Coordinates of C-alpha atoms in Angstrom, one line a residue:
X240 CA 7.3 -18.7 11.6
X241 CA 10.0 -21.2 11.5
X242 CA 7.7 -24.2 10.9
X243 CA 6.4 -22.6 7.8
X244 CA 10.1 -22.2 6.7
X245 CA 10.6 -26.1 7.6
X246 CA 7.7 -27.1 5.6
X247 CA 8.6 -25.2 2.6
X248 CA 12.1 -26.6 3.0
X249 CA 10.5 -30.0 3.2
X250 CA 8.3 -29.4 -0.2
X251 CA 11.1 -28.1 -2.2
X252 CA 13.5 -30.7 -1.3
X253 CA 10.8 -33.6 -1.8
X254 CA 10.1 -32.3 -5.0
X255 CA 13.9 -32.1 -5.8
X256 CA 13.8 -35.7 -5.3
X257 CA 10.9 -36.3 -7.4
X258 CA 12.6 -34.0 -10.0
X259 CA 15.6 -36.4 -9.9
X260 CA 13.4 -39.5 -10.4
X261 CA 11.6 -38.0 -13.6
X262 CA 14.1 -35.3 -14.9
X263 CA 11.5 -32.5 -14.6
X264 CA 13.4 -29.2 -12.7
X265 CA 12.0 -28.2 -9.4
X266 CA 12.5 -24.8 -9.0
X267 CA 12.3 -23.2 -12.9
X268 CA 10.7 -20.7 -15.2
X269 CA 8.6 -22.2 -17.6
X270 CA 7.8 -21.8 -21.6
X271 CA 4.4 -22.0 -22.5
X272 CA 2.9 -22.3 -25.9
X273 CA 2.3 -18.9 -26.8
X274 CA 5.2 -17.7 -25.8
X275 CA 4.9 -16.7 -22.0
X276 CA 6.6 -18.1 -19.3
X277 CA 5.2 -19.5 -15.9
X278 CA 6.6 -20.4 -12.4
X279 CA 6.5 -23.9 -11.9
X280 CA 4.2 -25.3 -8.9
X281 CA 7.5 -25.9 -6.5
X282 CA 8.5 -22.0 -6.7
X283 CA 5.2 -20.5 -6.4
X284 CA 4.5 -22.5 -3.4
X285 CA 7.7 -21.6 -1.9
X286 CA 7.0 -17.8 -2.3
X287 CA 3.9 -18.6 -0.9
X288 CA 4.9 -20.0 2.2
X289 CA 7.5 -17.3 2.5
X290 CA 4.5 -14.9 2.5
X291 CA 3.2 -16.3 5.3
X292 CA 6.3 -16.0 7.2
X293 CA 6.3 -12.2 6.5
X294 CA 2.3 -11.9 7.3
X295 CA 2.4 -10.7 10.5
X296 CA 5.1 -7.7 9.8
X297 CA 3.1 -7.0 6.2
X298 CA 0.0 -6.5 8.8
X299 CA 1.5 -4.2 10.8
X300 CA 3.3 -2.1 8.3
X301 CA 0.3 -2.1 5.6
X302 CA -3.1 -1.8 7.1
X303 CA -4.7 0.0 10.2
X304 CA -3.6 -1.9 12.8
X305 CA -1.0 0.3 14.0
X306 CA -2.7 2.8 14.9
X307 CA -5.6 1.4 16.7
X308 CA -3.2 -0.6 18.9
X309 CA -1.3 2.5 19.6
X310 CA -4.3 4.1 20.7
X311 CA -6.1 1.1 22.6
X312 CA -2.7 1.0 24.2
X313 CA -2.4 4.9 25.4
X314 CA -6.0 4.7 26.3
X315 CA -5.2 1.9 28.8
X316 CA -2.4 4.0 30.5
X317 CA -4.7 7.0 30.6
X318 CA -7.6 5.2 32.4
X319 CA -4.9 4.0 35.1
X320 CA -5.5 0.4 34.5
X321 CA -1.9 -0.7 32.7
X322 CA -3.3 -4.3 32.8
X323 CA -6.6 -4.0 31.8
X324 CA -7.7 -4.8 29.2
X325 CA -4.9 -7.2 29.0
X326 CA -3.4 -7.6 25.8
X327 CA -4.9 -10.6 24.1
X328 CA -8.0 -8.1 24.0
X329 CA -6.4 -5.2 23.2
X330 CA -4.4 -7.2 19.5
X331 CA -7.8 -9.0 19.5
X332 CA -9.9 -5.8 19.1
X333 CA -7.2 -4.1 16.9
X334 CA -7.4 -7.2 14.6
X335 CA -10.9 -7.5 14.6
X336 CA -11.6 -3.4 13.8
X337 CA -8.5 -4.0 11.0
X338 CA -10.7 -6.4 9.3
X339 CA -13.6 -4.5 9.4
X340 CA -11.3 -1.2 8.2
X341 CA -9.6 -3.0 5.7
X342 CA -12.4 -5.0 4.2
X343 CA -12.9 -3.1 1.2
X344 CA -9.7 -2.6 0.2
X345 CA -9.2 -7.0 0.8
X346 CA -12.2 -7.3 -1.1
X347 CA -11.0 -5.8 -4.0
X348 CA -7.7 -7.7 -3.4
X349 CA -8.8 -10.8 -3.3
X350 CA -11.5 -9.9 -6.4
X351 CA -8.5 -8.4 -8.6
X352 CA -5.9 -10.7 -7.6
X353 CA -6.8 -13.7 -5.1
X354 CA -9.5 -15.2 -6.8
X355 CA -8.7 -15.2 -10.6
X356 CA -4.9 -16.6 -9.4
X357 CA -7.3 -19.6 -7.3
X358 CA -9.3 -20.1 -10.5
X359 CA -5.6 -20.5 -12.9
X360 CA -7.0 -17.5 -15.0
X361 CA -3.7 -15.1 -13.5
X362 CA -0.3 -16.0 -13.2
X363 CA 1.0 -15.1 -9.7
X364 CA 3.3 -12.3 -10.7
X365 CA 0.3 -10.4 -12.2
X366 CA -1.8 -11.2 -9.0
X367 CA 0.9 -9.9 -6.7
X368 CA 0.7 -6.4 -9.2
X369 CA -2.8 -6.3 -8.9
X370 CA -2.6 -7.3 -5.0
X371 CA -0.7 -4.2 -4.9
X372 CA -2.6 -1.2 -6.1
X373 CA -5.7 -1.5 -3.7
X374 CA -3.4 -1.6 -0.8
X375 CA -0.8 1.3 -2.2
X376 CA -4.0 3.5 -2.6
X377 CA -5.2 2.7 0.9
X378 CA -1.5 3.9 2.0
X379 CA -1.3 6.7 0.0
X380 CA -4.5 8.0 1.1
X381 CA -3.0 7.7 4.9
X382 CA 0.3 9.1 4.4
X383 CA 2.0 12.7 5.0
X384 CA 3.2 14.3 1.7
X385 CA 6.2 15.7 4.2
X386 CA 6.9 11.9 5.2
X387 CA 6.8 10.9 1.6
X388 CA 9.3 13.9 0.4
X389 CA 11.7 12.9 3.7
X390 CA 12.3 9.0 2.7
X391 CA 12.2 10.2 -0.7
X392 CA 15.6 12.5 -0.5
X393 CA 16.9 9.8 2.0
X394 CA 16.8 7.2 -0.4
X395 CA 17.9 9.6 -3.5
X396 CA 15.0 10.4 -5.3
X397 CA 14.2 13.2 -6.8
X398 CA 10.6 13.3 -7.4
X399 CA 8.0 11.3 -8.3
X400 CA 6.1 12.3 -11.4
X401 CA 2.8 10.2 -9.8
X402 CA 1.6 8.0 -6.8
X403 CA 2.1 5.3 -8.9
X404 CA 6.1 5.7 -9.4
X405 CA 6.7 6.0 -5.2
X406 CA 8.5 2.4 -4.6
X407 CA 7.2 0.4 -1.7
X408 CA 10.8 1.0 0.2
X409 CA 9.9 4.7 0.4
X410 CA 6.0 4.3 0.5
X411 CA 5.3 1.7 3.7
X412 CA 8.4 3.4 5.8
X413 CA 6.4 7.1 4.7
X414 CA 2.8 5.2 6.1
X415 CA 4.0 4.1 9.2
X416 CA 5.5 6.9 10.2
X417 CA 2.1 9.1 9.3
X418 CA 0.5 6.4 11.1
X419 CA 2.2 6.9 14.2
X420 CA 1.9 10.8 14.0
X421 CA -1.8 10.0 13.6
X422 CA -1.9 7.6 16.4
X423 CA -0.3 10.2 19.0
X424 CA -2.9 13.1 18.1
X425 CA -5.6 10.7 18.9
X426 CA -4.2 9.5 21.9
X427 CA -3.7 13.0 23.1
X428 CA -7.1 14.2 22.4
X429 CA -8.2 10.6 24.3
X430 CA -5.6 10.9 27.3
X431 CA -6.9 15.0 28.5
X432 CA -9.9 14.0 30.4
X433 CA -8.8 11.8 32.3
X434 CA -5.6 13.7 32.8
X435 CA -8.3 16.5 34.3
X436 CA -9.4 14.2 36.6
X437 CA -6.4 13.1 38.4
X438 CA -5.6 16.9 38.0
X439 CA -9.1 17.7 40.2
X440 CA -8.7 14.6 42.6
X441 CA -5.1 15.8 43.4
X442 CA -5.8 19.2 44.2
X443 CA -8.9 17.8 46.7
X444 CA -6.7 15.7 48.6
X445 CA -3.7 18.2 49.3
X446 CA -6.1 20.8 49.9
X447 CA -7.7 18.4 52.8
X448 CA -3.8 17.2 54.0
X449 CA -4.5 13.7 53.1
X450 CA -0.7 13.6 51.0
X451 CA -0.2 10.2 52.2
X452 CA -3.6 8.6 50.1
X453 CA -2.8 8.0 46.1
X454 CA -4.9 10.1 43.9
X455 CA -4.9 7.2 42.0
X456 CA -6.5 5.3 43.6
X457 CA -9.4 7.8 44.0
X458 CA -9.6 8.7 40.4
X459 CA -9.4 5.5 39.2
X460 CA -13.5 4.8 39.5
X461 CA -14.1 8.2 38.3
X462 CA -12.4 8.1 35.1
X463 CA -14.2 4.5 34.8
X464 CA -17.8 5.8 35.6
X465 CA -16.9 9.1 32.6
X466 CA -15.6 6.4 30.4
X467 CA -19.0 4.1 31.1
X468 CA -21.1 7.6 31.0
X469 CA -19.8 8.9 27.4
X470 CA -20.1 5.0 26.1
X471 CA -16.2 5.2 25.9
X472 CA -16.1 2.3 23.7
X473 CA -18.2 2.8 20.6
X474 CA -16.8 6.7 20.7
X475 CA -13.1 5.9 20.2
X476 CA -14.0 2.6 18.1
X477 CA -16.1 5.3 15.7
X478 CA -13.6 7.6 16.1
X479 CA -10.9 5.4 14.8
X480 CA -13.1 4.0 11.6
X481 CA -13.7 7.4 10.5
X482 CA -10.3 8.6 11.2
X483 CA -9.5 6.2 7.9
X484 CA -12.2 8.1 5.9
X485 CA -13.3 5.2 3.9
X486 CA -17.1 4.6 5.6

C-alpha cells in the first residue's frame, strides 16, 4: 500500500513542478464553460490512487467476502485439519466465489459509473454517487434492521425516513456486523456433523479403555470420507451463493 502512496506523492509533486514551469495549479477545482466545475487531472489521480490504498479494507467491509472466509475458515477447524487447506486457498476461493457473488452488482457499477467516467461522459464525483447505489443496495439487502437501529442511536440518529438517507458510517459498520452473525449460523449448522463424529469415535474408544489413543486422530478420515461422500465442496459453495439471494 505504501508504494501506491509514494507514487501518487511522486505524481503530484512532478506535476507541481510542471505547474510552476507553466503557471497552471496542480491540485484545483476547475470552471468550465457552462458553468460547472471539474477536478483537474492531478487530483482525480490522487484520489484514485488513494482508492487503491483503501481496496483491500473496501473489500472486506463491502462485498461477500467476509463471510465466506469466515465460514471456509470454521469449516477447516471442524474437519480437524487447522492447516489444510492452507490459507492462500482458503482467501483464493473466498475471492474467487466474491467475484462470482458480486458480479452483478460490479456490472452495474462499472456500467453506471466506471465506464461512462473511462469514456469522459461523467465527472468522477457523479461516478463515485452512482458507484454507490448498486453496492448500498447489495448491503442493505444483507443487513439486520436491529444492527441498523443499534449504530443508528450510537451515532445520534433518529431515524431514517428511507434506505437511501442511512450514511455509509452507520450502513458498512451495520453490514458487517449482520455479516458476521450470518457467518456464525452457517458455520454452526456446518461444524455439527463433524462435531457428532468425534462425539461417536470418543465414546468407542473409552468404552474399549484405549484413553491413551486421540480420537482425533481416528475421526479425522471419517469426517474426510462424509465430507467426500456428501460432495462437501459444491454443498457449502451453493450454500453460500444462495445464502446472498441474488441467483
Amino acid at each position: 500500500m505504501k508504494y501506491f502512496a509514494w507514487i501518487a506523492l511522486l505524481l503530484v509533486v512532478g506535476d507541481a513542478a510542471f505547474a510552476q514551469q507553466t503557471g497552471i495549479p496542480a491540485i484545483s477545482i476547475l470552471e468550465e464553460a457552462n458553468g460547472g466545475r471539474t477536478w483537474s487531472v492531478s487530483l482525480q489521480i490522487l484520489l484514485i490512487m488513494t482508492a487503491l490504498t483503501l481496496l483491500p479494507s473496501l473489500v472486506l467491509a463491502t462485498t461477500s467476502f467476509t463471510r465466506i472466509i469466515i465460514v471456509l475458515a470454521i469449516l477447516r477447524q471442524a474437519l480437524g485439519m487447522p492447516q489444510t487447506p492452507p490459507n492462500n486457498v482458503l482467501v483464493g476461493l473466498a475471492l474467487f466465489l466474491s467475484l462470482f457473488i458480486m458480479s452483478p452488482v460490479l456490472t452495474q457499477v462499472y456500467d453506471d459509473a466506471v465506464g461512462p467516467y473511462m469514456e469522459g461522459v461523467m465527472e468522477i464525483d457523479q461516478a463515485a454517487m452512482n458507484a454507490q447505489k448498486p453496492m448500498r443496495e447489495f448491503m442493505l439487502g444483507q443487513t439486520r434492521e436491529p444492527d441498523i437501529a443499534m449504530f443508528s442511536g450510537l451515532a445520534g440518529y433518529e431515524g431514517f425516513e428511507s434506505a437511501d438517507d442511512i450514511p455509509l458510517t452507520v450502513l458498512m459498520p451495520s453490514f458487517l456486523t449482520s455479516e458476521l452473525k450470518t457467518a456464525f449460523q452457517i458455520g454452526f449448522l456446518t461444524f455439527i456433523p463433524f462435531l457428532i463424529i468425534d462425539l461417536v469415535v470418543s465414546s468407542v474408544l473409552m468404552s474399549m479403555g484405549m484413553m491413551m489413543l486421540s480420537p482425533m486422530l481416528i475421526s479425522l478420515p471419517f469426517k474426510i470420507m462424509l465430507f467426500v461422500l456428501v460432495d462437501g465442496w459444491t454443498l457449502l459453495m451453493g450454500t453460500l451463493a444462495s445464502s446472498f439471494s441474488i441467483l
